GROMACS .gro file of N, CA and C in nm:
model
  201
    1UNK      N    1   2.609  -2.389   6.631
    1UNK     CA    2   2.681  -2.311   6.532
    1UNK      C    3   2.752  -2.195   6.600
    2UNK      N    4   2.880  -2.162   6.572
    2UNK     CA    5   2.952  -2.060   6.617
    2UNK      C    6   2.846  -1.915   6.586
    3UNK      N    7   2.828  -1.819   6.680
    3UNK     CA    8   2.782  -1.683   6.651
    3UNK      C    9   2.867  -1.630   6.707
    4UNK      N   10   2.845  -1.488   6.647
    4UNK     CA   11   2.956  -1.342   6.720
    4UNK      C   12   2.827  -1.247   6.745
    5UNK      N   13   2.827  -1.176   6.832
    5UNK     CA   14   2.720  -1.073   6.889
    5UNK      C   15   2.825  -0.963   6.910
    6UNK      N   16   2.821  -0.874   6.831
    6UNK     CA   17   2.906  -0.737   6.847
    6UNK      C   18   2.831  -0.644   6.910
    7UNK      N   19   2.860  -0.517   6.973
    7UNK     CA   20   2.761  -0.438   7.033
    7UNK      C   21   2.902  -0.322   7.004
    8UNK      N   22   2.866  -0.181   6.988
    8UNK     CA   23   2.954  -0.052   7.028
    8UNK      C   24   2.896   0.001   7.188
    9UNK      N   25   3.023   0.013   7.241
    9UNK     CA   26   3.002   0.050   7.433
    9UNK      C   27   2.922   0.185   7.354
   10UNK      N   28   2.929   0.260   7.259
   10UNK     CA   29   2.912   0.367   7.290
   10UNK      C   30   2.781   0.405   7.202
   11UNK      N   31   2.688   0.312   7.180
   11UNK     CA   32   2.566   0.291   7.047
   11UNK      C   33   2.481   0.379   7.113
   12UNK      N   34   2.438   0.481   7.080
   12UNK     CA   35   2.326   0.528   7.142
   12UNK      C   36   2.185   0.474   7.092
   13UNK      N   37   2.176   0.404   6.934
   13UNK     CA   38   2.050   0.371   6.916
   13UNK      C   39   2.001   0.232   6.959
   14UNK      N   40   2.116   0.143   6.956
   14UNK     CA   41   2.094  -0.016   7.035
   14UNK      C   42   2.215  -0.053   7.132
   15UNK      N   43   2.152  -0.015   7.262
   15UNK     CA   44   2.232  -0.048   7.362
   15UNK      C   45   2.255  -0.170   7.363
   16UNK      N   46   2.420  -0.149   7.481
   16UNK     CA   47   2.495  -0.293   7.478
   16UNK      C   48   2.388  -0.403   7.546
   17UNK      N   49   2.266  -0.367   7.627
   17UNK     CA   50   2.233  -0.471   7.724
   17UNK      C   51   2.120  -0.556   7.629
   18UNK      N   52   2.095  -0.512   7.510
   18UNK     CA   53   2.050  -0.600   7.361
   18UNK      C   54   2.124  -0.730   7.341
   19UNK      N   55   2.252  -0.666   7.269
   19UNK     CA   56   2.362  -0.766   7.245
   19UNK      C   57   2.345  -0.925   7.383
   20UNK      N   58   2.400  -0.868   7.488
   20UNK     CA   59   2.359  -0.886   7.595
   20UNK      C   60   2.270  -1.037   7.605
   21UNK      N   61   2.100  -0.951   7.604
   21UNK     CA   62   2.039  -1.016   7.562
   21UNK      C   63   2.034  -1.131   7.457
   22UNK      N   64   2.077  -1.129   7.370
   22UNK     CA   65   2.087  -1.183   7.266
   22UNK      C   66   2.110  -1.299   7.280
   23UNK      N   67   2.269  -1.265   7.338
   23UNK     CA   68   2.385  -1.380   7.374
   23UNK      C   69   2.342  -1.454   7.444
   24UNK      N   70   2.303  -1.373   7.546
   24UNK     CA   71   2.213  -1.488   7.683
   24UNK      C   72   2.114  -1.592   7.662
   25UNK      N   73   2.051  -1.587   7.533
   25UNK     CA   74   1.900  -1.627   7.446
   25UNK      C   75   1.978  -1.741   7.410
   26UNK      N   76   2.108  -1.711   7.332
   26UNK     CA   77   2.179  -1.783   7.255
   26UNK      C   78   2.248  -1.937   7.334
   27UNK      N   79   2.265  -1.868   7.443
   27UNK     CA   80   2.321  -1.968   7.543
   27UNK      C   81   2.229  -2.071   7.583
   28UNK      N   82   2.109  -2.043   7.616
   28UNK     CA   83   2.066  -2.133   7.692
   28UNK      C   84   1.970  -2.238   7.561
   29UNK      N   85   2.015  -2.262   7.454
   29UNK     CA   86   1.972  -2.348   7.383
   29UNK      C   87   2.100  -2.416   7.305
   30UNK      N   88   2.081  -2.510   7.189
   30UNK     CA   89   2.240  -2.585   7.137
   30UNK      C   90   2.278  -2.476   7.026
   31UNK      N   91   2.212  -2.438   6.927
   31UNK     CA   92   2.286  -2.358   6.911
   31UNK      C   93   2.381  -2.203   6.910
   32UNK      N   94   2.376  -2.160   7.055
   32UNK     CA   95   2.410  -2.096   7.126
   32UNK      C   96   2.577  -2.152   7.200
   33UNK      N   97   2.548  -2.271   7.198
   33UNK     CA   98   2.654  -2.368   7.236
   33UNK      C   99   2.776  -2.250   7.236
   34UNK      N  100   2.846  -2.225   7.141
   34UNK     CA  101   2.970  -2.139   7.110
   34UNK      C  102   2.973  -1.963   7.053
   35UNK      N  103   2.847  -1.938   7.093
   35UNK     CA  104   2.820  -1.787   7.140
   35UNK      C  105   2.918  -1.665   7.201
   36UNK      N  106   2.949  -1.585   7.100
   36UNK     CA  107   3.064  -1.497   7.162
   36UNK      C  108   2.974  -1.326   7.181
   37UNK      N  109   3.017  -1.303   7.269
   37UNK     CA  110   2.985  -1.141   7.266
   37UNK      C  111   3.109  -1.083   7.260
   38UNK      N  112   3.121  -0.978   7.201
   38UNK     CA  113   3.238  -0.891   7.168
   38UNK      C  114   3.200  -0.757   7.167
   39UNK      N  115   3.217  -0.644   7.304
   39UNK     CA  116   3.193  -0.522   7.266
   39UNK      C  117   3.303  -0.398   7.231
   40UNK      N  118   3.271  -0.331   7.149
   40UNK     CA  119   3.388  -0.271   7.057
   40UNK      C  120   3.359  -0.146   7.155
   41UNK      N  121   3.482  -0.109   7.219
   41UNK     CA  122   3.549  -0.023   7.290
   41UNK      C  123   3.512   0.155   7.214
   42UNK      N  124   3.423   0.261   7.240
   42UNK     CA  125   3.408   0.308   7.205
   42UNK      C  126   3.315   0.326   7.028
   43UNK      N  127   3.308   0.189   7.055
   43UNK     CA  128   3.223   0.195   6.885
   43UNK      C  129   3.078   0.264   6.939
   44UNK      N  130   3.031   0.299   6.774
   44UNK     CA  131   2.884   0.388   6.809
   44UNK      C  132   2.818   0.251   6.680
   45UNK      N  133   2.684   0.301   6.682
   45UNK     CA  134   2.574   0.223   6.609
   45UNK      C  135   2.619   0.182   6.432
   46UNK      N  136   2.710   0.192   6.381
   46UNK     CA  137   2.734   0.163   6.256
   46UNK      C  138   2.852   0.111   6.246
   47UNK      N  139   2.871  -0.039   6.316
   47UNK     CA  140   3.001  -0.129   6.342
   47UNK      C  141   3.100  -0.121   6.199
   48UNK      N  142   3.029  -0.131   6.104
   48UNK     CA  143   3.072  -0.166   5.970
   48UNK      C  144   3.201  -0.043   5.939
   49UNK      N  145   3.174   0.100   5.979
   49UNK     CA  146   3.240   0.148   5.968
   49UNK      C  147   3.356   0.212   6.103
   50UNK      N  148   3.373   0.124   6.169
   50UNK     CA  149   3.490   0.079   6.253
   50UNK      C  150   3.611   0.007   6.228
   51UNK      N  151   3.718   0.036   6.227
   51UNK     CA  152   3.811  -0.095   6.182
   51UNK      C  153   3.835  -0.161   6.326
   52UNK      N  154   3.836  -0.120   6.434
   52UNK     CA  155   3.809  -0.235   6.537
   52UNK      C  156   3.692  -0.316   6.562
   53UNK      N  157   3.600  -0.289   6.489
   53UNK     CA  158   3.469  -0.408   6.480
   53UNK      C  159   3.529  -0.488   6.401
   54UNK      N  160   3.598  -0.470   6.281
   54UNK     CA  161   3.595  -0.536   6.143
   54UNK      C  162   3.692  -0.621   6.189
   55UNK      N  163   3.832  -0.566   6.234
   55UNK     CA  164   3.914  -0.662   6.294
   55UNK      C  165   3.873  -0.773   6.366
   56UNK      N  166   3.781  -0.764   6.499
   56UNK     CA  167   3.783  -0.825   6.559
   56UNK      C  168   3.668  -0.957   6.512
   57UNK      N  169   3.615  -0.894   6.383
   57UNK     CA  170   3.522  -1.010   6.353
   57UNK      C  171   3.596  -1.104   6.222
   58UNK      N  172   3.687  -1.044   6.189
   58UNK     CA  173   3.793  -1.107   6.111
   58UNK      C  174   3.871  -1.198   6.221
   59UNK      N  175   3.934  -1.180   6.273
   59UNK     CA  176   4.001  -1.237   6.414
   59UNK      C  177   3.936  -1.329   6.463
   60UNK      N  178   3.831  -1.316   6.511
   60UNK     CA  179   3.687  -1.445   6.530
   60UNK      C  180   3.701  -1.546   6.432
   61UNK      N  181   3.660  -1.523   6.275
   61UNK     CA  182   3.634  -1.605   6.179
   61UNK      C  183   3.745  -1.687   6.190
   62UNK      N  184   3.874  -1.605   6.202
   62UNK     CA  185   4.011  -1.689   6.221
   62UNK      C  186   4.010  -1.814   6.288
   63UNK      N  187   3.946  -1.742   6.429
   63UNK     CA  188   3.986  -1.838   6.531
   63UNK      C  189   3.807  -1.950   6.562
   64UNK      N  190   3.780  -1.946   6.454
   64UNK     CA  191   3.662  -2.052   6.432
   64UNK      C  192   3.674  -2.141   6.347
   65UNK      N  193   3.800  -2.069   6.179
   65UNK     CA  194   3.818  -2.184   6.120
   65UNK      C  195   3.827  -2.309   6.140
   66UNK      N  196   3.772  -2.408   6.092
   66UNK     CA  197   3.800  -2.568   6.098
   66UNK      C  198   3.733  -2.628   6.228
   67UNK      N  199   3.653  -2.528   6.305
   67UNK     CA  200   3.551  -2.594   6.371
   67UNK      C  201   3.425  -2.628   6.363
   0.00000   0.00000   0.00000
């Protein structure tokens, strides 16, 4: 199944090397298969209120449609 793993470079409460983690977990089994990490350039711990998180997970969904 397609996932997105977002992280903010700049999170002080859950660092990027989580995300990281995550992704890496994600990979080495099937559904991990199409595993994206995406870290938002100056984002801090509350992605939701970013419009470059939101974009870029809009942008994702885009580019996953119909797979």
């Amino acid at each position: 199944y397609p996932t997105l793993f977002r992280s903010g470079s700049d999170d002080e409460t859950v660092p990027v090397e989580h995300a990281t983690r995550l992704k890496n977990a994600a990979d080495k089994n099937a559904a991990g298969e199409n595993a994206e990490l995406r870290i938002i350039d100056g984002g801090l711990h509350r992605l939701r209120e970013s419009e470059q998180a939101i974009e870029t997970g809009f942008r994702w969904l885009e580019s996953i449609d119909g797979k």
